[in-house]
């Protein structure tokens, strides 16, 4: 290769790099979020702590927390001293006139009840994923939100992270051609304990709502809704699902498939690969958190994308998640008078719940008091 050819190749690589790094997706990617709304945290468990850690460190305002026990709310406040108000019941938090938006962080089985009560008291809400136990519950929440013209969003925070946004942009503009296959997994080892939330049927436990929602919502975000689902899985002694797999088929004329695996009996690589006719995108462990990815082209060239906003909070949980991005989206939508986010729209939440209902129907897994 001549020096001229090398120079041209280098120039084209730089052009491609600038093209790849360009951004047009409607999401705020600032490491800091504006202090425009007063958040109430409904629930005082682990995920509520993760959310509060990142929102506070990003500059947001967690104004109050409500728990079923005042003691637990006070313990939460000790972890986050900037929180001014604590409540020993969820009802008190919901009725606080100084709270602008509520993050519902209870176990899955309680999402529907408390989301409905928040809306009945005219509170916009961000509801932790999985949104509800099933499609029926999700539809009831969103129907009430539509009736009352109130904002609701599922807290699938992965959709708002820098590298996932970039992956979506690259796929949408055909960077790796037509998508032929997506492979994603999410296996996390949890020793079996019938008292643990993950294995408790009365709390809608199981791998699907806790772990499966990540690859399922990820694939739905990239490909839309499958036309056919094939599922397999096994149950724990308590009757909840523990080791599942699903194949999604898309009737798009391209033979596109998504192959997903998730479970609580063993840890897995937790990676994702999006394979197209011009190349593939590989997202390293863990695919759903702020990370990097590499584009492999069929001609042998590669491009590595490194997130510019890779968290490194003092609290280790901040490096695992990036929840302030979704909180910023909620605030942006509220300021603009929207009732739903274009990145996590109601239609997608309903679609994901319908997919998970179908997987459970095939596996014959039902939650307490439920029919599918």
mmCIF file of C-alpha atoms in Angstrom:
data_model
loop_
_atom_site.group_PDB
_atom_site.id
_atom_site.type_symbol
_atom_site.label_atom_id
_atom_site.label_comp_id
_atom_site.label_asym_id
_atom_site.label_seq_id
_atom_site.Cartn_x
_atom_site.Cartn_y
_atom_site.Cartn_z
ATOM 1 C CA UNK A 1 0.000 0.000 0.000
ATOM 2 C CA UNK A 2 1.400 3.390 -1.011
ATOM 3 C CA UNK A 3 1.640 6.325 1.365
ATOM 4 C CA UNK A 4 -1.177 8.011 -0.575
ATOM 5 C CA UNK A 5 -3.402 4.954 -0.185
ATOM 6 C CA UNK A 6 -2.576 4.811 3.523
ATOM 7 C CA UNK A 7 -3.450 8.480 3.870
ATOM 8 C CA UNK A 8 -6.775 8.039 2.095
ATOM 9 C CA UNK A 9 -7.579 4.990 4.220
ATOM 10 C CA UNK A 10 -6.758 6.917 7.397
ATOM 11 C CA UNK A 11 -8.935 9.799 6.279
ATOM 12 C CA UNK A 12 -11.853 7.461 5.545
ATOM 13 C CA UNK A 13 -11.445 5.801 8.943
ATOM 14 C CA UNK A 14 -11.661 9.219 10.601
ATOM 15 C CA UNK A 15 -14.748 10.085 8.550
ATOM 16 C CA UNK A 16 -16.383 6.808 9.597
ATOM 17 C CA UNK A 17 -15.454 7.446 13.229
ATOM 18 C CA UNK A 18 -17.051 10.900 13.181
ATOM 19 C CA UNK A 19 -20.103 9.399 11.494
ATOM 20 C CA UNK A 20 -20.396 6.707 14.135
ATOM 21 C CA UNK A 21 -19.991 9.121 17.019
ATOM 22 C CA UNK A 22 -22.635 11.535 15.786
ATOM 23 C CA UNK A 23 -25.806 11.612 17.892
ATOM 24 C CA UNK A 24 -29.383 12.474 17.008
ATOM 25 C CA UNK A 25 -31.381 10.479 19.558
ATOM 26 C CA UNK A 26 -33.682 12.611 21.800
ATOM 27 C CA UNK A 27 -32.110 11.743 25.154
ATOM 28 C CA UNK A 28 -30.123 13.886 27.567
ATOM 29 C CA UNK A 29 -26.721 12.295 28.139
ATOM 30 C CA UNK A 30 -25.286 14.808 30.596
ATOM 31 C CA UNK A 31 -23.555 13.350 33.623
ATOM 32 C CA UNK A 32 -25.464 15.906 35.713
ATOM 33 C CA UNK A 33 -29.238 16.224 35.824
ATOM 34 C CA UNK A 34 -31.110 19.474 36.510
ATOM 35 C CA UNK A 35 -32.678 19.995 39.927
ATOM 36 C CA UNK A 36 -36.124 20.792 38.546
ATOM 37 C CA UNK A 37 -38.393 18.313 40.323
ATOM 38 C CA UNK A 38 -38.880 16.968 43.833
ATOM 39 C CA UNK A 39 -38.810 13.184 43.812
ATOM 40 C CA UNK A 40 -40.583 10.901 46.251
ATOM 41 C CA UNK A 41 -39.289 7.343 46.644
ATOM 42 C CA UNK A 42 -42.030 4.782 47.279
ATOM 43 C CA UNK A 43 -40.176 1.852 48.806
ATOM 44 C CA UNK A 44 -36.899 1.641 50.681
ATOM 45 C CA UNK A 45 -35.254 -1.495 49.330
ATOM 46 C CA UNK A 46 -32.106 -2.123 47.306
ATOM 47 C CA UNK A 47 -33.317 -0.777 43.962
ATOM 48 C CA UNK A 48 -34.654 2.387 45.638
ATOM 49 C CA UNK A 49 -31.226 2.889 47.172
ATOM 50 C CA UNK A 50 -29.519 2.417 43.793
ATOM 51 C CA UNK A 51 -31.817 4.967 42.156
ATOM 52 C CA UNK A 52 -31.365 7.513 44.935
ATOM 53 C CA UNK A 53 -27.583 7.084 44.931
ATOM 54 C CA UNK A 54 -27.291 8.044 41.305
ATOM 55 C CA UNK A 55 -29.955 10.748 41.163
ATOM 56 C CA UNK A 56 -28.478 12.558 44.174
ATOM 57 C CA UNK A 57 -24.905 12.271 42.905
ATOM 58 C CA UNK A 58 -26.058 13.589 39.528
ATOM 59 C CA UNK A 59 -27.604 16.647 41.189
ATOM 60 C CA UNK A 60 -31.249 15.585 41.372
ATOM 61 C CA UNK A 61 -33.554 16.217 44.315
ATOM 62 C CA UNK A 62 -34.803 13.233 46.320
ATOM 63 C CA UNK A 63 -37.155 15.082 48.659
ATOM 64 C CA UNK A 64 -38.916 12.267 50.523
ATOM 65 C CA UNK A 65 -39.078 8.526 51.062
ATOM 66 C CA UNK A 66 -41.989 6.382 52.139
ATOM 67 C CA UNK A 67 -41.757 2.872 53.561
ATOM 68 C CA UNK A 68 -44.177 0.450 55.197
ATOM 69 C CA UNK A 69 -42.302 1.027 58.445
ATOM 70 C CA UNK A 70 -41.107 4.408 59.704
ATOM 71 C CA UNK A 71 -37.937 2.748 61.001
ATOM 72 C CA UNK A 72 -36.965 1.632 57.495
ATOM 73 C CA UNK A 73 -37.671 5.072 56.061
ATOM 74 C CA UNK A 74 -35.461 6.616 58.740
ATOM 75 C CA UNK A 75 -32.683 4.130 57.944
ATOM 76 C CA UNK A 76 -32.982 5.145 54.294
ATOM 77 C CA UNK A 77 -32.690 8.802 55.275
ATOM 78 C CA UNK A 78 -29.519 8.047 57.223
ATOM 79 C CA UNK A 79 -28.075 6.588 54.039
ATOM 80 C CA UNK A 80 -29.129 9.730 52.148
ATOM 81 C CA UNK A 81 -29.055 12.673 54.617
ATOM 82 C CA UNK A 82 -30.176 15.171 51.968
ATOM 83 C CA UNK A 83 -33.672 13.635 52.047
ATOM 84 C CA UNK A 84 -35.788 15.985 54.156
ATOM 85 C CA UNK A 85 -38.984 13.985 54.702
ATOM 86 C CA UNK A 86 -39.614 10.404 55.805
ATOM 87 C CA UNK A 87 -42.940 8.611 55.985
ATOM 88 C CA UNK A 88 -43.933 5.369 57.679
ATOM 89 C CA UNK A 89 -46.509 4.587 55.003
ATOM 90 C CA UNK A 90 -46.807 4.850 51.245
ATOM 91 C CA UNK A 91 -50.085 6.745 51.566
ATOM 92 C CA UNK A 92 -48.439 9.641 53.410
ATOM 93 C CA UNK A 93 -45.828 10.003 50.686
ATOM 94 C CA UNK A 94 -48.443 9.958 47.937
ATOM 95 C CA UNK A 95 -50.473 12.678 49.688
ATOM 96 C CA UNK A 96 -47.495 15.025 50.153
ATOM 97 C CA UNK A 97 -48.340 18.142 48.075
ATOM 98 C CA UNK A 98 -44.660 19.059 47.801
ATOM 99 C CA UNK A 99 -43.746 15.939 45.794
ATOM 100 C CA UNK A 100 -43.712 16.419 42.020
ATOM 101 C CA UNK A 101 -43.070 12.853 40.839
ATOM 102 C CA UNK A 102 -42.886 9.431 42.500
ATOM 103 C CA UNK A 103 -40.572 6.513 41.785
ATOM 104 C CA UNK A 104 -42.414 3.257 42.554
ATOM 105 C CA UNK A 105 -39.762 0.840 43.827
ATOM 106 C CA UNK A 106 -41.790 -1.878 45.544
ATOM 107 C CA UNK A 107 -41.653 -5.595 44.627
ATOM 108 C CA UNK A 108 -43.385 -6.472 41.338
ATOM 109 C CA UNK A 109 -46.535 -7.765 42.996
ATOM 110 C CA UNK A 110 -47.191 -4.324 44.492
ATOM 111 C CA UNK A 111 -46.502 -2.150 41.447
ATOM 112 C CA UNK A 112 -50.078 -2.150 40.193
ATOM 113 C CA UNK A 113 -51.665 -1.224 43.523
ATOM 114 C CA UNK A 114 -49.353 1.667 44.311
ATOM 115 C CA UNK A 115 -49.053 2.976 40.781
ATOM 116 C CA UNK A 116 -52.841 3.219 40.654
ATOM 117 C CA UNK A 117 -52.976 5.006 44.006
ATOM 118 C CA UNK A 118 -50.323 7.493 42.900
ATOM 119 C CA UNK A 119 -52.318 8.310 39.781
ATOM 120 C CA UNK A 120 -55.534 8.597 41.784
ATOM 121 C CA UNK A 121 -53.752 11.314 43.777
ATOM 122 C CA UNK A 122 -52.572 12.995 40.555
ATOM 123 C CA UNK A 123 -48.897 12.063 40.930
ATOM 124 C CA UNK A 124 -46.768 11.391 37.826
ATOM 125 C CA UNK A 125 -44.847 8.144 38.246
ATOM 126 C CA UNK A 126 -41.752 6.250 37.209
ATOM 127 C CA UNK A 127 -42.454 2.553 37.864
ATOM 128 C CA UNK A 128 -39.594 0.101 38.314
ATOM 129 C CA UNK A 129 -39.399 -2.689 35.776
ATOM 130 C CA UNK A 130 -40.888 -5.102 35.265
ATOM 131 C CA UNK A 131 -43.773 -2.635 35.071
ATOM 132 C CA UNK A 132 -46.385 -5.010 36.504
ATOM 133 C CA UNK A 133 -47.049 -8.734 36.854
ATOM 134 C CA UNK A 134 -48.960 -8.945 33.595
ATOM 135 C CA UNK A 135 -50.440 -7.111 30.621
ATOM 136 C CA UNK A 136 -53.855 -6.632 32.242
ATOM 137 C CA UNK A 137 -52.391 -4.719 35.188
ATOM 138 C CA UNK A 138 -50.207 -2.594 32.920
ATOM 139 C CA UNK A 139 -53.183 -1.692 30.739
ATOM 140 C CA UNK A 140 -55.213 -0.593 33.772
ATOM 141 C CA UNK A 141 -52.434 1.742 34.939
ATOM 142 C CA UNK A 142 -51.944 3.299 31.522
ATOM 143 C CA UNK A 143 -55.681 3.649 30.911
ATOM 144 C CA UNK A 144 -55.984 5.621 34.156
ATOM 145 C CA UNK A 145 -52.961 7.743 33.246
ATOM 146 C CA UNK A 146 -54.541 8.532 29.883
ATOM 147 C CA UNK A 147 -57.852 9.408 31.540
ATOM 148 C CA UNK A 148 -56.159 11.745 34.027
ATOM 149 C CA UNK A 149 -53.537 13.049 31.572
ATOM 150 C CA UNK A 150 -50.657 12.064 33.861
ATOM 151 C CA UNK A 151 -47.102 11.045 33.008
ATOM 152 C CA UNK A 152 -46.114 7.396 33.445
ATOM 153 C CA UNK A 153 -42.921 5.614 32.409
ATOM 154 C CA UNK A 154 -41.464 2.185 33.027
ATOM 155 C CA UNK A 155 -38.038 2.401 34.639
ATOM 156 C CA UNK A 156 -36.185 0.351 32.052
ATOM 157 C CA UNK A 157 -33.113 2.536 32.543
ATOM 158 C CA UNK A 158 -31.009 0.654 29.987
ATOM 159 C CA UNK A 159 -32.765 2.401 27.085
ATOM 160 C CA UNK A 160 -31.387 5.754 28.207
ATOM 161 C CA UNK A 161 -27.723 4.793 28.483
ATOM 162 C CA UNK A 162 -25.152 6.197 26.037
ATOM 163 C CA UNK A 163 -24.023 2.937 24.489
ATOM 164 C CA UNK A 164 -27.534 1.532 24.043
ATOM 165 C CA UNK A 165 -28.658 4.759 22.381
ATOM 166 C CA UNK A 166 -25.697 4.555 20.023
ATOM 167 C CA UNK A 167 -26.426 0.905 19.214
ATOM 168 C CA UNK A 168 -30.020 1.839 18.385
ATOM 169 C CA UNK A 169 -28.872 4.664 16.111
ATOM 170 C CA UNK A 170 -26.421 2.440 14.236
ATOM 171 C CA UNK A 171 -29.036 -0.246 13.662
ATOM 172 C CA UNK A 172 -31.708 2.223 12.571
ATOM 173 C CA UNK A 173 -29.453 3.717 9.903
ATOM 174 C CA UNK A 174 -28.339 0.334 8.591
ATOM 175 C CA UNK A 175 -24.717 0.432 9.738
ATOM 176 C CA UNK A 176 -24.564 -3.376 9.987
ATOM 177 C CA UNK A 177 -27.196 -4.026 7.327
ATOM 178 C CA UNK A 178 -30.386 -5.989 7.882
ATOM 179 C CA UNK A 179 -30.564 -7.615 11.298
ATOM 180 C CA UNK A 180 -30.531 -11.396 11.015
ATOM 181 C CA UNK A 181 -30.059 -12.453 14.611
ATOM 182 C CA UNK A 182 -29.772 -11.072 18.148
ATOM 183 C CA UNK A 183 -28.354 -13.193 20.946
ATOM 184 C CA UNK A 184 -28.568 -11.979 24.559
ATOM 185 C CA UNK A 185 -28.407 -13.579 27.978
ATOM 186 C CA UNK A 186 -28.894 -12.618 31.608
ATOM 187 C CA UNK A 187 -28.047 -15.282 34.131
ATOM 188 C CA UNK A 188 -27.302 -14.294 37.730
ATOM 189 C CA UNK A 189 -26.712 -16.921 40.412
ATOM 190 C CA UNK A 190 -28.996 -16.602 43.424
ATOM 191 C CA UNK A 191 -28.716 -19.458 45.946
ATOM 192 C CA UNK A 192 -32.162 -20.942 46.394
ATOM 193 C CA UNK A 193 -33.897 -19.488 49.428
ATOM 194 C CA UNK A 194 -37.698 -19.792 49.642
ATOM 195 C CA UNK A 195 -37.772 -16.593 51.712
ATOM 196 C CA UNK A 196 -35.897 -14.540 49.110
ATOM 197 C CA UNK A 197 -38.006 -12.163 47.025
ATOM 198 C CA UNK A 198 -36.792 -13.780 43.797
ATOM 199 C CA UNK A 199 -38.169 -17.188 44.824
ATOM 200 C CA UNK A 200 -41.385 -16.016 46.500
ATOM 201 C CA UNK A 201 -44.526 -16.611 44.385
ATOM 202 C CA UNK A 202 -46.571 -14.162 46.488
ATOM 203 C CA UNK A 203 -44.156 -11.389 45.391
ATOM 204 C CA UNK A 204 -44.301 -12.420 41.713
ATOM 205 C CA UNK A 205 -40.820 -13.863 42.007
ATOM 206 C CA UNK A 206 -38.969 -15.762 39.329
ATOM 207 C CA UNK A 207 -36.319 -15.167 36.701
ATOM 208 C CA UNK A 208 -38.643 -13.705 34.068
ATOM 209 C CA UNK A 209 -39.739 -10.435 35.693
ATOM 210 C CA UNK A 210 -36.421 -9.859 37.452
ATOM 211 C CA UNK A 211 -33.834 -10.984 34.896
ATOM 212 C CA UNK A 212 -35.622 -11.820 31.660
ATOM 213 C CA UNK A 213 -37.056 -8.337 31.315
ATOM 214 C CA UNK A 214 -33.576 -7.017 30.444
ATOM 215 C CA UNK A 215 -32.935 -8.998 27.237
ATOM 216 C CA UNK A 216 -36.629 -9.009 26.324
ATOM 217 C CA UNK A 217 -37.025 -5.225 26.502
ATOM 218 C CA UNK A 218 -33.613 -4.810 24.838
ATOM 219 C CA UNK A 219 -34.682 -6.876 21.832
ATOM 220 C CA UNK A 220 -38.122 -5.258 21.690
ATOM 221 C CA UNK A 221 -36.417 -1.848 21.626
ATOM 222 C CA UNK A 222 -34.252 -2.859 18.670
ATOM 223 C CA UNK A 223 -36.599 -5.066 16.638
ATOM 224 C CA UNK A 224 -40.138 -4.360 17.778
ATOM 225 C CA UNK A 225 -42.675 -7.086 18.471
ATOM 226 C CA UNK A 226 -42.113 -10.723 17.471
ATOM 227 C CA UNK A 227 -44.748 -12.589 15.495
ATOM 228 C CA UNK A 228 -43.937 -15.925 17.110
ATOM 229 C CA UNK A 229 -42.448 -16.950 20.467
ATOM 230 C CA UNK A 230 -41.076 -20.338 21.476
ATOM 231 C CA UNK A 231 -40.264 -20.683 25.184
ATOM 232 C CA UNK A 232 -38.788 -23.309 27.484
ATOM 233 C CA UNK A 233 -38.015 -23.237 31.186
ATOM 234 C CA UNK A 234 -37.981 -24.901 34.572
ATOM 235 C CA UNK A 235 -39.393 -24.144 38.010
ATOM 236 C CA UNK A 236 -38.064 -24.006 41.563
ATOM 237 C CA UNK A 237 -39.635 -25.935 44.471
ATOM 238 C CA UNK A 238 -41.604 -22.772 45.313
ATOM 239 C CA UNK A 239 -43.183 -22.795 41.858
ATOM 240 C CA UNK A 240 -41.534 -19.781 40.223
ATOM 241 C CA UNK A 241 -39.497 -19.946 37.017
ATOM 242 C CA UNK A 242 -35.735 -20.236 37.407
ATOM 243 C CA UNK A 243 -34.077 -21.161 34.103
ATOM 244 C CA UNK A 244 -35.677 -19.922 30.891
ATOM 245 C CA UNK A 245 -34.986 -19.515 27.189
ATOM 246 C CA UNK A 246 -36.992 -18.002 24.360
ATOM 247 C CA UNK A 247 -36.747 -17.638 20.603
ATOM 248 C CA UNK A 248 -38.485 -14.692 18.962
ATOM 249 C CA UNK A 249 -39.347 -14.908 15.271
ATOM 250 C CA UNK A 250 -40.040 -11.840 13.122
ATOM 251 C CA UNK A 251 -42.035 -11.985 9.893
ATOM 252 C CA UNK A 252 -40.152 -9.155 8.235
ATOM 253 C CA UNK A 253 -39.044 -11.008 5.122
ATOM 254 C CA UNK A 254 -35.501 -11.285 6.483
ATOM 255 C CA UNK A 255 -35.796 -14.367 8.678
ATOM 256 C CA UNK A 256 -34.821 -12.397 11.773
ATOM 257 C CA UNK A 257 -34.533 -14.286 15.058
ATOM 258 C CA UNK A 258 -33.759 -13.304 18.648
ATOM 259 C CA UNK A 259 -32.367 -15.967 20.960
ATOM 260 C CA UNK A 260 -32.593 -15.176 24.677
ATOM 261 C CA UNK A 261 -31.624 -17.014 27.860
ATOM 262 C CA UNK A 262 -32.045 -15.928 31.471
ATOM 263 C CA UNK A 263 -32.160 -17.511 34.869
ATOM 264 C CA UNK A 264 -31.241 -17.500 38.543
ATOM 265 C CA UNK A 265 -29.534 -20.889 38.877
ATOM 266 C CA UNK A 266 -26.203 -19.967 37.266
ATOM 267 C CA UNK A 267 -24.268 -16.917 36.155
ATOM 268 C CA UNK A 268 -23.870 -16.345 32.423
ATOM 269 C CA UNK A 269 -21.705 -14.008 30.301
ATOM 270 C CA UNK A 270 -24.483 -11.333 30.199
ATOM 271 C CA UNK A 271 -23.459 -10.172 26.746
ATOM 272 C CA UNK A 272 -25.331 -9.348 23.563
ATOM 273 C CA UNK A 273 -24.574 -9.703 19.864
ATOM 274 C CA UNK A 274 -26.558 -8.054 17.085
ATOM 275 C CA UNK A 275 -25.732 -9.761 13.796
ATOM 276 C CA UNK A 276 -26.486 -8.134 10.459
ATOM 277 C CA UNK A 277 -25.769 -8.657 6.782
ATOM 278 C CA UNK A 278 -22.898 -6.116 6.822
ATOM 279 C CA UNK A 279 -21.400 -6.942 10.217
ATOM 280 C CA UNK A 280 -22.203 -7.359 13.877
ATOM 281 C CA UNK A 281 -22.214 -5.401 17.123
ATOM 282 C CA UNK A 282 -20.893 -7.108 20.249
ATOM 283 C CA UNK A 283 -21.737 -5.580 23.634
ATOM 284 C CA UNK A 284 -19.517 -6.760 26.440
ATOM 285 C CA UNK A 285 -20.534 -7.745 29.974
ATOM 286 C CA UNK A 286 -22.911 -6.505 31.202
ATOM 287 C CA UNK A 287 -24.750 -5.531 28.054
ATOM 288 C CA UNK A 288 -27.484 -3.563 29.821
ATOM 289 C CA UNK A 289 -25.270 -1.184 31.820
ATOM 290 C CA UNK A 290 -23.002 1.749 30.825
ATOM 291 C CA UNK A 291 -20.245 0.028 28.894
ATOM 292 C CA UNK A 292 -18.483 -0.245 25.554
ATOM 293 C CA UNK A 293 -19.236 -2.104 22.365
ATOM 294 C CA UNK A 294 -17.420 -3.079 19.187
ATOM 295 C CA UNK A 295 -18.626 -3.075 15.594
ATOM 296 C CA UNK A 296 -17.133 -5.876 13.472
ATOM 297 C CA UNK A 297 -17.575 -5.341 9.724
ATOM 298 C CA UNK A 298 -17.591 -8.100 7.131
ATOM 299 C CA UNK A 299 -14.490 -6.601 5.484
ATOM 300 C CA UNK A 300 -12.498 -7.271 8.649
ATOM 301 C CA UNK A 301 -12.421 -3.704 9.971
ATOM 302 C CA UNK A 302 -13.652 -2.835 13.461
ATOM 303 C CA UNK A 303 -14.772 0.167 15.456
ATOM 304 C CA UNK A 304 -14.846 0.383 19.258
ATOM 305 C CA UNK A 305 -17.271 2.759 20.951
ATOM 306 C CA UNK A 306 -16.360 3.909 24.450
ATOM 307 C CA UNK A 307 -19.081 5.654 26.467
ATOM 308 C CA UNK A 308 -18.098 9.201 27.355
ATOM 309 C CA UNK A 309 -20.265 9.172 30.457
ATOM 310 C CA UNK A 310 -19.013 6.031 32.172
ATOM 311 C CA UNK A 311 -19.967 6.423 35.824
ATOM 312 C CA UNK A 312 -17.394 5.975 38.553
ATOM 313 C CA UNK A 313 -19.313 6.919 41.685
ATOM 314 C CA UNK A 314 -17.844 6.352 45.120
ATOM 315 C CA UNK A 315 -20.754 4.034 45.808
ATOM 316 C CA UNK A 316 -20.063 0.933 43.728
ATOM 317 C CA UNK A 317 -23.672 0.685 42.596
ATOM 318 C CA UNK A 318 -23.215 3.875 40.616
ATOM 319 C CA UNK A 319 -20.795 2.141 38.290
ATOM 320 C CA UNK A 320 -23.236 -0.677 37.641
ATOM 321 C CA UNK A 321 -26.227 1.416 36.700
ATOM 322 C CA UNK A 322 -26.986 4.800 35.162
ATOM 323 C CA UNK A 323 -30.425 5.561 36.497
ATOM 324 C CA UNK A 324 -30.063 9.323 36.472
ATOM 325 C CA UNK A 325 -30.413 9.223 32.676
ATOM 326 C CA UNK A 326 -33.959 7.855 32.963
ATOM 327 C CA UNK A 327 -34.721 10.316 35.773
ATOM 328 C CA UNK A 328 -33.563 13.152 33.516
ATOM 329 C CA UNK A 329 -35.884 11.860 30.802
ATOM 330 C CA UNK A 330 -38.818 11.909 33.224
ATOM 331 C CA UNK A 331 -38.058 15.509 34.158
ATOM 332 C CA UNK A 332 -37.655 16.517 30.507
ATOM 333 C CA UNK A 333 -41.031 15.015 29.639
ATOM 334 C CA UNK A 334 -42.735 16.690 32.604
ATOM 335 C CA UNK A 335 -41.284 20.078 31.672
ATOM 336 C CA UNK A 336 -42.553 19.615 28.112
ATOM 337 C CA UNK A 337 -46.023 18.568 29.282
ATOM 338 C CA UNK A 338 -45.774 15.014 27.941
ATOM 339 C CA UNK A 339 -47.526 11.998 29.426
ATOM 340 C CA UNK A 340 -45.112 9.429 27.992
ATOM 341 C CA UNK A 341 -41.539 9.161 26.757
ATOM 342 C CA UNK A 342 -40.791 8.543 23.091
ATOM 343 C CA UNK A 343 -37.876 6.331 24.174
ATOM 344 C CA UNK A 344 -39.914 4.179 26.590
ATOM 345 C CA UNK A 345 -43.462 4.680 25.272
ATOM 346 C CA UNK A 346 -46.532 3.056 26.762
ATOM 347 C CA UNK A 347 -46.924 0.864 23.683
ATOM 348 C CA UNK A 348 -43.523 -0.731 24.307
ATOM 349 C CA UNK A 349 -44.301 -1.364 27.969
ATOM 350 C CA UNK A 350 -47.528 -3.113 26.982
ATOM 351 C CA UNK A 351 -45.712 -5.094 24.292
ATOM 352 C CA UNK A 352 -43.060 -6.338 26.715
ATOM 353 C CA UNK A 353 -45.719 -7.341 29.251
ATOM 354 C CA UNK A 354 -47.622 -9.198 26.523
ATOM 355 C CA UNK A 355 -44.429 -11.038 25.503
ATOM 356 C CA UNK A 356 -43.747 -12.080 29.096
ATOM 357 C CA UNK A 357 -47.353 -13.210 29.531
ATOM 358 C CA UNK A 358 -46.973 -15.445 26.480
ATOM 359 C CA UNK A 359 -43.719 -16.931 27.784
ATOM 360 C CA UNK A 360 -45.394 -17.741 31.110
ATOM 361 C CA UNK A 361 -48.431 -19.165 29.319
ATOM 362 C CA UNK A 362 -46.203 -21.564 27.405
ATOM 363 C CA UNK A 363 -44.326 -22.502 30.572
ATOM 364 C CA UNK A 364 -47.562 -22.734 32.604
ATOM 365 C CA UNK A 365 -46.299 -20.339 35.300
ATOM 366 C CA UNK A 366 -48.940 -18.228 37.017
ATOM 367 C CA UNK A 367 -48.718 -15.744 39.851
ATOM 368 C CA UNK A 368 -51.088 -15.933 42.801
ATOM 369 C CA UNK A 369 -54.696 -15.164 41.904
ATOM 370 C CA UNK A 370 -53.925 -14.883 38.198
ATOM 371 C CA UNK A 371 -55.228 -16.505 35.030
ATOM 372 C CA UNK A 372 -53.496 -16.411 31.659
#
